[in-house]
Coordinates of C-alpha atoms and ligand atoms in Angstrom, one line a residue:
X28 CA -5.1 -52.4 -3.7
X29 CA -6.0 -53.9 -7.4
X30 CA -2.2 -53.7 -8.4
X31 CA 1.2 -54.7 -7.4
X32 CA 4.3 -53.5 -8.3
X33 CA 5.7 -53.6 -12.0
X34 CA 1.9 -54.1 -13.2
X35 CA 1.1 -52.4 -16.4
X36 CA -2.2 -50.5 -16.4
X37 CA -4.4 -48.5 -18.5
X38 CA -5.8 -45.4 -17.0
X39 CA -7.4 -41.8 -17.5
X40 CA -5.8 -38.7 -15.8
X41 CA -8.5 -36.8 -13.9
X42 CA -6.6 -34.3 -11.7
X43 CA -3.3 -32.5 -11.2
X44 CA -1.2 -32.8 -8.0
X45 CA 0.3 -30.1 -5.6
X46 CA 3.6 -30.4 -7.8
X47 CA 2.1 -30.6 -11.2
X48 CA 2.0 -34.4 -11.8
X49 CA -1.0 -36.1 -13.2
X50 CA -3.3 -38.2 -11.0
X51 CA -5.8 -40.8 -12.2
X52 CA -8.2 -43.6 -9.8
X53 CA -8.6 -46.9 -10.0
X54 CA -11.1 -48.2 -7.8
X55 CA -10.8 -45.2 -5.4
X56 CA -7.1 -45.6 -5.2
X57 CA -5.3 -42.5 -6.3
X58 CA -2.3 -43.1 -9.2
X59 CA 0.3 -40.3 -9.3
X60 CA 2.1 -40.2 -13.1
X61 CA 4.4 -37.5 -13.3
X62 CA 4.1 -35.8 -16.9
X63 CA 0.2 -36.8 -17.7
X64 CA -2.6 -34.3 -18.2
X65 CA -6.0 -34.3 -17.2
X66 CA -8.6 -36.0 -19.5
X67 CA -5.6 -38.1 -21.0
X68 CA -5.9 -42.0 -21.0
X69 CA -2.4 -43.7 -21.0
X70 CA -0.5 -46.7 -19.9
X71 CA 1.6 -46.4 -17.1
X72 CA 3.7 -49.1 -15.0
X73 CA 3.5 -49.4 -11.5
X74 CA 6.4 -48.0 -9.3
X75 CA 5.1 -47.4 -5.5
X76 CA 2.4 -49.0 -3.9
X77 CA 0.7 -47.6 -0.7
X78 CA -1.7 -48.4 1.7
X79 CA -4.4 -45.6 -0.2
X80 CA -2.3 -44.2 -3.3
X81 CA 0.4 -45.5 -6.0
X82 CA 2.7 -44.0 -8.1
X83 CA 3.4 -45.2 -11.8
X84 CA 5.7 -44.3 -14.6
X85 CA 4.1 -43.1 -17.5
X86 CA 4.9 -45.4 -20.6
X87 CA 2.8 -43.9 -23.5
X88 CA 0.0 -42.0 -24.4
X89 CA -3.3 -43.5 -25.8
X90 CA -5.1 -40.7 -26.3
X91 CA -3.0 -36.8 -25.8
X92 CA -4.4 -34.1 -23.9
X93 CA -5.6 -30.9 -26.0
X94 CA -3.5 -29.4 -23.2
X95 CA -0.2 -31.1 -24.3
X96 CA 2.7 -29.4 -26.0
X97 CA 6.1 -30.4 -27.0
X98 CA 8.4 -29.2 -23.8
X99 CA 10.6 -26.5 -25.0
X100 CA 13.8 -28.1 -22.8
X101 CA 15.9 -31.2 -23.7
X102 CA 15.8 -32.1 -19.8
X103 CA 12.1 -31.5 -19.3
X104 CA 10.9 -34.1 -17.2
X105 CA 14.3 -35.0 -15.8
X106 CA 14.9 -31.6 -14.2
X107 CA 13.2 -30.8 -10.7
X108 CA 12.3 -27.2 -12.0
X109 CA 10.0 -26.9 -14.7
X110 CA 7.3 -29.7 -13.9
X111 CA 4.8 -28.0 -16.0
X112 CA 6.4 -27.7 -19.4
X113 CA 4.4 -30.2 -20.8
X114 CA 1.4 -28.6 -20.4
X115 CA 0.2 -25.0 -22.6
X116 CA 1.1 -22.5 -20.8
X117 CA -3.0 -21.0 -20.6
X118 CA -3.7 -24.8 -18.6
X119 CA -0.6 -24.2 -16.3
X120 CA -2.7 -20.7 -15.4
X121 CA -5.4 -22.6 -14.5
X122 CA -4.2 -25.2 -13.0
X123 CA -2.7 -22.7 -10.6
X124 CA -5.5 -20.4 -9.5
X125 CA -7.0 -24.0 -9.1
X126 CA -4.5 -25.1 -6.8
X127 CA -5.0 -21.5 -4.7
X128 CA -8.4 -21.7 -4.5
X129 CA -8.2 -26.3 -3.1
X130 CA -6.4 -24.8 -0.9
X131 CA -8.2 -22.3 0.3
X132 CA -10.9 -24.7 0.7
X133 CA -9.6 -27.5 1.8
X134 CA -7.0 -26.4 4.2
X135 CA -8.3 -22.9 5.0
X136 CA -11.6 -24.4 5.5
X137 CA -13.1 -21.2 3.3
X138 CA -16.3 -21.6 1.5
X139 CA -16.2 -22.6 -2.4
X140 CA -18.8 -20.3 -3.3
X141 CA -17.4 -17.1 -1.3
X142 CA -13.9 -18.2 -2.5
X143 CA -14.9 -17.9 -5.8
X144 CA -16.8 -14.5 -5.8
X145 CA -13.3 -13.1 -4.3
X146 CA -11.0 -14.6 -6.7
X147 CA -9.8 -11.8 -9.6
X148 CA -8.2 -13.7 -12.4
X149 CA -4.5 -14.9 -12.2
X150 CA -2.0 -12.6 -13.2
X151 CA -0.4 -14.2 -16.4
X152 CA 3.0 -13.7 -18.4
X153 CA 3.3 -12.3 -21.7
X154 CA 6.4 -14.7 -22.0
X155 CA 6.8 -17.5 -19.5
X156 CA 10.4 -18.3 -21.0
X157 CA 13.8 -16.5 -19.9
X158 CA 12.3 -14.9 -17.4
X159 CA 14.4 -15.0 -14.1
X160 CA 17.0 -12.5 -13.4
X161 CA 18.3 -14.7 -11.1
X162 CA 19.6 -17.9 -11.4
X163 CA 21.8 -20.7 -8.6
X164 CA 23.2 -23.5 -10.2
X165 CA 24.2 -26.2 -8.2
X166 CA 27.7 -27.5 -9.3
X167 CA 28.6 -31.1 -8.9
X168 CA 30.0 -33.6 -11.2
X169 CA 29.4 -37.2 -13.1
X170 CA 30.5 -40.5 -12.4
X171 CA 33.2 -39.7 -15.5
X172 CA 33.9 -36.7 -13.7
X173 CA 32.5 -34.7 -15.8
X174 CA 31.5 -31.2 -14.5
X175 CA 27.4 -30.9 -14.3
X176 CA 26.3 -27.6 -13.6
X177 CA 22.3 -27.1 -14.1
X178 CA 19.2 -27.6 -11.3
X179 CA 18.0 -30.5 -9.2
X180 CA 16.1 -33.8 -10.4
X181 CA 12.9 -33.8 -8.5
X182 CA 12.7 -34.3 -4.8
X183 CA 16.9 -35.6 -5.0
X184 CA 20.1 -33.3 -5.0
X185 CA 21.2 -35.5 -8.1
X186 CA 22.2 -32.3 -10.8
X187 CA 20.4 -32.6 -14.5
X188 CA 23.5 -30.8 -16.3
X189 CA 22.2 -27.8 -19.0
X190 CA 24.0 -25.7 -20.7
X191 CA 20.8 -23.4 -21.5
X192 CA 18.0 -23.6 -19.1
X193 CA 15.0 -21.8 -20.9
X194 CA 13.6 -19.7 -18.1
X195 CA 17.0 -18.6 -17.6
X196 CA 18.7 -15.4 -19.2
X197 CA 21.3 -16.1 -21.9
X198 CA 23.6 -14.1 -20.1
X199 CA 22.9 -16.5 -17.0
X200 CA 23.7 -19.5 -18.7
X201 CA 26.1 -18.2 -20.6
X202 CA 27.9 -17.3 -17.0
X203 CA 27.2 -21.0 -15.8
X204 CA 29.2 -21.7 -19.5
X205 CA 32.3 -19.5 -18.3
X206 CA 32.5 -21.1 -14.8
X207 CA 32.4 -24.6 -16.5
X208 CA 35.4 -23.8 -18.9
X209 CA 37.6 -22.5 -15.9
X210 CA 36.6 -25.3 -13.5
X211 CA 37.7 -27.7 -16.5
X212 CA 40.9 -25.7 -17.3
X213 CA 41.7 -25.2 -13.9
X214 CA 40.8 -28.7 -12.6
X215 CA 38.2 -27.5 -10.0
X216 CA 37.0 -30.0 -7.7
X217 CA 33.3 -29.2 -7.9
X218 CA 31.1 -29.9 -4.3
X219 CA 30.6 -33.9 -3.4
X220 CA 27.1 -33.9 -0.9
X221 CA 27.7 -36.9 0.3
X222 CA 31.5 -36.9 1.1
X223 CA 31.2 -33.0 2.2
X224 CA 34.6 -32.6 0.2
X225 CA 35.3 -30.4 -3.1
X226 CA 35.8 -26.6 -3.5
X227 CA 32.8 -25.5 -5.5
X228 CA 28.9 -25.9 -4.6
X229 CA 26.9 -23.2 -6.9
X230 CA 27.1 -20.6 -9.1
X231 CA 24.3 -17.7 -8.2
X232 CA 23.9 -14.4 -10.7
X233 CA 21.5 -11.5 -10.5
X234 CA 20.8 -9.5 -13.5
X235 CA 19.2 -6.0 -12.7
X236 CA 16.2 -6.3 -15.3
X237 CA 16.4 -2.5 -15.8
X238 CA 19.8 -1.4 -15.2
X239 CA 21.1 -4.5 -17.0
X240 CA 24.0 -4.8 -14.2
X241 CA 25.0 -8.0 -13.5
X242 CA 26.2 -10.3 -10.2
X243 CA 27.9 -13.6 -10.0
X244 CA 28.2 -15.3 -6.5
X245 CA 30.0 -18.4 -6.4
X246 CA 29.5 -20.6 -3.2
X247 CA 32.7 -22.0 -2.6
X248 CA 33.7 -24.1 0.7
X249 CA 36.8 -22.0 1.3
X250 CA 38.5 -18.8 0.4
X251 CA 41.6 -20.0 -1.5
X252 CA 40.4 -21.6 -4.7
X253 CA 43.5 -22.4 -7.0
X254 CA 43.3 -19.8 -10.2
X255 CA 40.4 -17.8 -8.9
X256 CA 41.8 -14.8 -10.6
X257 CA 41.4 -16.4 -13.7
X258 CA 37.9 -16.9 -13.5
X259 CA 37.6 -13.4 -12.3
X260 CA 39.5 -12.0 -15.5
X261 CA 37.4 -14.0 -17.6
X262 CA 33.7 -12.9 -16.1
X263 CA 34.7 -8.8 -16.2
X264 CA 34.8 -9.4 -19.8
X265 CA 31.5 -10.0 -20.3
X266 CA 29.7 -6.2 -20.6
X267 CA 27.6 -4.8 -17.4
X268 CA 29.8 -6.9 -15.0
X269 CA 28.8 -5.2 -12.1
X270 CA 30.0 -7.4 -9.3
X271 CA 31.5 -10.5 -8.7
X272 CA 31.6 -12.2 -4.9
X273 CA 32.6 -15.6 -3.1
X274 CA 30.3 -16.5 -0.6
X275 CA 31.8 -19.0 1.5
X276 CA 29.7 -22.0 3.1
X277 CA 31.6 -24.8 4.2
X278 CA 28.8 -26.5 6.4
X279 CA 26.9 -29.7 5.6
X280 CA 23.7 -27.9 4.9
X281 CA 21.1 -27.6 2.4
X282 CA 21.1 -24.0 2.8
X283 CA 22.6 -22.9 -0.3
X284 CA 24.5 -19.9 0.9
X285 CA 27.1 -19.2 3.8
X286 CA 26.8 -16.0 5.8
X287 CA 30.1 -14.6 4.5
X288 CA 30.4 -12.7 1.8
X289 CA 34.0 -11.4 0.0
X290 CA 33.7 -9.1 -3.1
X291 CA 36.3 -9.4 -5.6
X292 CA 35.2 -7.1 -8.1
X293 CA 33.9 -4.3 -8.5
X294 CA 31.1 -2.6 -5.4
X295 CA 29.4 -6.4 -4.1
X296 CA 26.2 -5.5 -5.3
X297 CA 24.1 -4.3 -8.4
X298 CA 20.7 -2.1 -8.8
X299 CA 17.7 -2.6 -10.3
X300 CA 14.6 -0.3 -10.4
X301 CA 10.9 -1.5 -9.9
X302 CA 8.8 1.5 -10.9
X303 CA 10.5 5.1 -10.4
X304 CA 12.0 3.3 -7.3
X305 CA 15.7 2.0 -7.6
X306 CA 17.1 -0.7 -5.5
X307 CA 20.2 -1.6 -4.1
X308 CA 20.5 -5.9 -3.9
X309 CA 23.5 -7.2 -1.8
X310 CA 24.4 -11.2 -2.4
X311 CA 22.8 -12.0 0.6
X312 CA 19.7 -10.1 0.2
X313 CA 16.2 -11.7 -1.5
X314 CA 15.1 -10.2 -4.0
X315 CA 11.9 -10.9 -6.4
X316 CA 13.3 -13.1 -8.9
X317 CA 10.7 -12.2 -12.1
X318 CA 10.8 -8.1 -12.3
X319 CA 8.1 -8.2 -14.8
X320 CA 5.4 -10.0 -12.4
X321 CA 7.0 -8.1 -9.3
X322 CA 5.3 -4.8 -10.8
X323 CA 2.2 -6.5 -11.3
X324 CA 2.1 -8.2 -8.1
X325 CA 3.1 -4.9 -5.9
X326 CA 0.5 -2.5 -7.9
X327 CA -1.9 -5.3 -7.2
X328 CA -1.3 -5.6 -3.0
X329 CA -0.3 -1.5 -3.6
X330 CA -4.4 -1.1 -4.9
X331 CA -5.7 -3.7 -2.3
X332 CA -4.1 -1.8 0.6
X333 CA -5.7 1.3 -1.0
X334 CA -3.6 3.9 1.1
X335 CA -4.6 7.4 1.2
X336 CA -1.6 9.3 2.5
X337 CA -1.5 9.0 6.6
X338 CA -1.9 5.4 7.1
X339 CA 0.7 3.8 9.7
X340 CA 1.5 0.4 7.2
X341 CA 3.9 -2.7 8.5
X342 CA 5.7 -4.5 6.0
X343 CA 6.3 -7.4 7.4
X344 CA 9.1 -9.7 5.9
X345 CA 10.0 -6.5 4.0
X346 CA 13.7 -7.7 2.0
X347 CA 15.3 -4.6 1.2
X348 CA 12.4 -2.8 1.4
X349 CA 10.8 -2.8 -2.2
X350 CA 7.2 -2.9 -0.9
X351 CA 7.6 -0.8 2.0
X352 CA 9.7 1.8 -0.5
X353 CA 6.6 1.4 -3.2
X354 CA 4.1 1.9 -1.2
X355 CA 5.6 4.9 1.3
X356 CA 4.4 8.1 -1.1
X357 CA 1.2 7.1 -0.5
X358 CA 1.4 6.2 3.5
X359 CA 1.9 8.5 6.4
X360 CA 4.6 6.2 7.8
X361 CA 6.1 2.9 6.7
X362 CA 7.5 0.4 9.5
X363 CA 9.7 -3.0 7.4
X364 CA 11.0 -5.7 9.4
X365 CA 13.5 -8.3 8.3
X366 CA 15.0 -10.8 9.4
X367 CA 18.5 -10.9 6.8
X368 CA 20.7 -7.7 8.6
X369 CA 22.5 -6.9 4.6
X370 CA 19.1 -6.8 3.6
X371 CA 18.5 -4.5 6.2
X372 CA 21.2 -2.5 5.4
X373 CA 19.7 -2.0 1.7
X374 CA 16.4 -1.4 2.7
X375 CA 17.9 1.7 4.9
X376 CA 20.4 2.9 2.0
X377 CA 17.2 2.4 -0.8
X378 CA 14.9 4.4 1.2
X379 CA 18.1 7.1 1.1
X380 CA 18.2 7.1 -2.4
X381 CA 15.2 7.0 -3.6
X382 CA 14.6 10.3 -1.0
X383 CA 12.2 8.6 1.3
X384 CA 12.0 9.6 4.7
X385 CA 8.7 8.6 6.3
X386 CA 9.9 4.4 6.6
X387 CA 11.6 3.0 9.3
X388 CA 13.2 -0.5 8.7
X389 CA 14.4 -3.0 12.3
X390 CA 16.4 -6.2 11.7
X391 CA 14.4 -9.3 13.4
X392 CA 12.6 -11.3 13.6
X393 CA 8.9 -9.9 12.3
X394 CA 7.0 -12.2 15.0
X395 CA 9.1 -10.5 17.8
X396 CA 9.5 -7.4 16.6
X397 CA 5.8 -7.3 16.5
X398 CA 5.2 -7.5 19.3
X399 CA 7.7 -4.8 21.0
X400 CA 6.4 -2.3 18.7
X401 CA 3.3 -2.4 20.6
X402 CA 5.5 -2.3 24.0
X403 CA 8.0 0.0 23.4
X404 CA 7.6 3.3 23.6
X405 CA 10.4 5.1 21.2
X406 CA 8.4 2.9 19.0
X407 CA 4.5 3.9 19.5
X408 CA 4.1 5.9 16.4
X409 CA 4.0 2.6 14.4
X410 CA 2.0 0.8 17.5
X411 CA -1.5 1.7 15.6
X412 CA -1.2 0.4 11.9
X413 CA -4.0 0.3 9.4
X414 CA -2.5 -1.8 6.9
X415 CA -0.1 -4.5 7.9
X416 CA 1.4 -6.0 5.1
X417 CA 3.0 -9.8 5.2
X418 CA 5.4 -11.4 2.6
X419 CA 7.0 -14.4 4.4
X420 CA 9.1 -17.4 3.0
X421 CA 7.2 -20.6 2.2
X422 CA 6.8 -21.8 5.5
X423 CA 4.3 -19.1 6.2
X424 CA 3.7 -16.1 9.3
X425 CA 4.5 -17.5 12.5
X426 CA 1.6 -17.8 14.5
X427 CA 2.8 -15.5 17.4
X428 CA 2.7 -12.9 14.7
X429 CA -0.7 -13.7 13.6
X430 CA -2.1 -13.3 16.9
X431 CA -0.3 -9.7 17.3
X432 CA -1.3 -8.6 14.4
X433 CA -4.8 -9.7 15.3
X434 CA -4.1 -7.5 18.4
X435 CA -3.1 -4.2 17.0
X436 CA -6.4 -5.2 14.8
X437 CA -5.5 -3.0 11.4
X438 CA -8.3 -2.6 8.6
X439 CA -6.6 -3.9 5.9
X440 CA -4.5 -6.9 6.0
X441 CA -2.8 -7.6 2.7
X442 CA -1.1 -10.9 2.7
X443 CA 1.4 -11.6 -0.2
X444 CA 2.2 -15.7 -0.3
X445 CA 4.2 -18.2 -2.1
X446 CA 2.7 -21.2 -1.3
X447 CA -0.9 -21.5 -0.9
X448 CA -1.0 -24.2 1.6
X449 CA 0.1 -22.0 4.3
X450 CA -1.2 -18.8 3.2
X451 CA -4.3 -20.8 3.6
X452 CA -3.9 -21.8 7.5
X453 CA -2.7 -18.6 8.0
X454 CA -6.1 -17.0 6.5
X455 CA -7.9 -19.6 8.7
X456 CA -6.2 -18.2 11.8
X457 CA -7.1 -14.2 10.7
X458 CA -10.5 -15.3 10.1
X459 CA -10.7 -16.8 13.1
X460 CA -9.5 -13.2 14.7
X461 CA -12.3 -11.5 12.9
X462 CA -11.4 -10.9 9.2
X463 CA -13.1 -11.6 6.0
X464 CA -11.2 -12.5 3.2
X465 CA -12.0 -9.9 0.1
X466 CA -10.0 -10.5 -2.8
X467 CA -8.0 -13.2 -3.6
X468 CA -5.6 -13.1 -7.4
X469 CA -3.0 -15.5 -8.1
X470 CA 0.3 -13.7 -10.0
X471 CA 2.2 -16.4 -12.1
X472 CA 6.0 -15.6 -11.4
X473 CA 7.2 -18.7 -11.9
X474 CA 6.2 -20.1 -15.4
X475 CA 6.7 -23.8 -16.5
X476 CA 6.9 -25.0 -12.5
X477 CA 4.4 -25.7 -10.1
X478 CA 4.6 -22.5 -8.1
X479 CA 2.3 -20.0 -7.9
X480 CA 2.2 -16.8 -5.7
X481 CA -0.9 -15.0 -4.5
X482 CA -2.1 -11.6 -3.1
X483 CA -4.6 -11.5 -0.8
X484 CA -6.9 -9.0 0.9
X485 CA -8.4 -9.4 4.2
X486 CA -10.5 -7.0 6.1
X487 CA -11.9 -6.1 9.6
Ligands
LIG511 N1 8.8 -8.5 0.7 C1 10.1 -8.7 0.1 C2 10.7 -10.0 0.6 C3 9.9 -11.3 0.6 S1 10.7 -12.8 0.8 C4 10.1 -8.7 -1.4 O1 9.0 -8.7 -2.0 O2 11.2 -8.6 -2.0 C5 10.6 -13.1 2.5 C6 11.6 -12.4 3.3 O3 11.3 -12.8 4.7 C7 13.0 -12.7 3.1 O4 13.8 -11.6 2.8 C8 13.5 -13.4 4.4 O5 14.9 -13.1 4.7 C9 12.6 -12.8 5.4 N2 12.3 -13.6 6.6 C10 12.3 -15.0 6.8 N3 11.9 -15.3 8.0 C11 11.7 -14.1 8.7 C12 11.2 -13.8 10.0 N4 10.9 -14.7 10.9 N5 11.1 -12.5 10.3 C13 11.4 -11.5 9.4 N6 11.8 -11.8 8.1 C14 11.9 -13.0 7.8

């Protein structure tokens, strides 16, 4: 290793890394420096040394990246969430259908040259600020005892405090705003991680991009907060209140949200429409979080699956059905499985109201399911599909569903990812079964951070 800790070093960026931060080499040893940019030469001081790599803290810049801007956020750099805002936002698209198309290489073990014939350019946003139409705010407080409400610091559960977080919604943070004032008036102990003690852990809303309804959730660790009402009064003012809930999670968990869920206002959900298709959303229930990108990225799987009107589709991981729902006109039949039951529940009332009656939605889990669709019998219609689609959480299709869908061998495979390093084992494993990947297109959702979501084509 040529350094040691607390040396101060010169160096030129040459890469990015999985979460956005810069990398530069020194003697073959990689240096991580969160906030550089490639082609940058800086000083940095040396925080972590390992046996291979170090990381270093970037002290000033020598000579500034073309690519550099002025980050729009007070707590950029600080906060966990937007890890790119330093760079313009036509780099952070590139750096991402980069990062797709390593990973296809390096970890799906796919061929540079075939990867890039497939790849369509990444899907950009016109705006990549206030975006979301969702938004959780963890709630904790100082060593004052001041209130912070706002989003993680990187890779900790220490909160960076904002009062306007700028791929947020006014109305979101303006909610966060109303919560703080009643937790302050009301002297609301807000959640302590390490002591498991306080009353409230995070404030989630949902804003229905067309509809304009609006959701708050508040994860609470018991039923009875002190002066809830007040709170209550005070969020029904704000226009388009839709529905306001308590979700109650009282476990020592990093999963953000309980599974009980008590409306007190108003029906304890909202709508939203993607297309000529309108949604029910229930607290509980995912939902795409950037409506914008969501068209874009379900006209894009919708044209890959290229359906002509008797197909047998799966939609596997389907939510509350908004792909299974978009995609059913054109279909002959429409199976969605999922594992969240109020999710279900949508998916079974959205299909009502939207007048759909050729898609069947099963709560489960999609690699078990799977598999007794092909077994049981009251099910066989669906045992022969030609498209099976797949949108699963980060940690990717379990592999006993790969292998039955490599069974029931459909032409079209259309997976839908948002994180490339497993879509990209997956793909391995489908390749393995027999499919070639044919179009590849990244779809930025999630402007200023380090995620990226893909589409994917695969056929026999
Ligand atoms: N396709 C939907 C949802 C995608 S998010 C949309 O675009 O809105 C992934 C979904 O997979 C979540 O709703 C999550 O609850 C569900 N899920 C996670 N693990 C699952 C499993 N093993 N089987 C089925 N669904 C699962």
């Amino acid at each position: 290793m040529p350094f040691k800790k607390n040396d101060e070093i010169e160096l030129v960026i040459d890469d990015l890394g999985v979460s956005g931060e810069g990398i530069g080499h020194v003697d073959g040893y990689a240096v991580f420096v969160k906030c550089a940019i490639p082609g940058e030469r800086i000083r940095a001081r040396i925080m972590k040394v390992k046996k291979s790599y170090a990381y270093a803290k970037l002290i000033s810049i020598i000579q500034a990246s073309p690519d550099r801007v002025d980050a729009k956020c007070k707590n950029a750099g600080r906060c966990g969430g937007c890890t790119l805002m330093h760079i313009s936002y036509e780099r952070q698209l590139l750096y991402k259908e980069e990062k797709v198309k390593n990973c296809l290489v390096r970890i799906g073990g796919f061929d540079r040259d075939h990867i890039d014939a497939v790849t369509e350019p990444i899907i950009g946003m016109d705006n990549p600020f206030h975006y979301r139409n969702k938004a959780q705010f963890p709630v904790s407080y100082d060593r004052n005892g001041d209130v912070k409400i706002g989003f993680y610091a990187e890779h900790s559960h220490n909160v960076i405090d904002t009062d306007n977080c700028i791929i947020q919604s006014d109305i979101s943070n303006g909610i966060a705003q109303t919560v703080r004032f009643w937790i302050n008036q009301c002297n609301i102990e807000p959640y302590n991680e390490s002591e498991h003690r306080g009353d409230i852990r995070h404030i989630i809303t949902r804003i229905g991009y067309h509809t304009g309804q609006i959701m708050v959730c508040l994860v609470v660790t018991r039923k009875n907060i002190p002066n809830l009402n007040r709170l209550v009064d005070s969020l029904k003012k704000i226009p388009d209140m839709t529905s306001i809930c308590l979700n109650i999670n009282d476990k020592k968990t990093n999963r953000i949200m309980g599974d009980k869920v008590i409306t007190l206002f108003g029906p304890g959900y909202i709508e939203d429409t993607i297309g000529s298709i309108r949604f029910r959303i229930s607290p509980l229930s995912f939902y795409q979080v950037n409506p914008i990108q969501t068209e874009k990225l379900y006209a894009t799987a919708s044209r890959y699956a290229e359906l002509t009107g008797d197909e047998t589709v799966w939609d596997m991981y389907c939510g509350i059905g908004t792909i299974s729902l978009f995609v059913a006109k054109k279909a002959g039949r429409v199976l969605g499985v999922e594992i969240v039951p109020d999710a279900i529940k949508d998916a079974k009332i959205n299909a009502e109201i939207n007048g759909v009656n050729n898609a069947t939605f099963l709560c489960g889990m999609a690699e078990e399911i799977a598999d007794e669709v092909i077994h049981n019998a009251e099910l066989s219609e669906f045992a022969h599909p030609s498209v099976v689609i797949v949108d699963p959480p980060r940690k990717g299709c379990d592999k006993a569903l790969i292998d039955t869908i490599i069974r029931v061998s459909p032409q079209k495979i259309v997976y839908i990812s948002c994180d490339p390093a497993t879509l990209a084992r997956d793909l391995m494993l489908l390749s393995e079964g027999g499919y070639e990947l044919r179009k590849v297109r990244a779809c930025d959702m999630f402007g200023m951070t380090g995620h990226v979501e893909t589409v994917v084509l695969l056929s026999q």
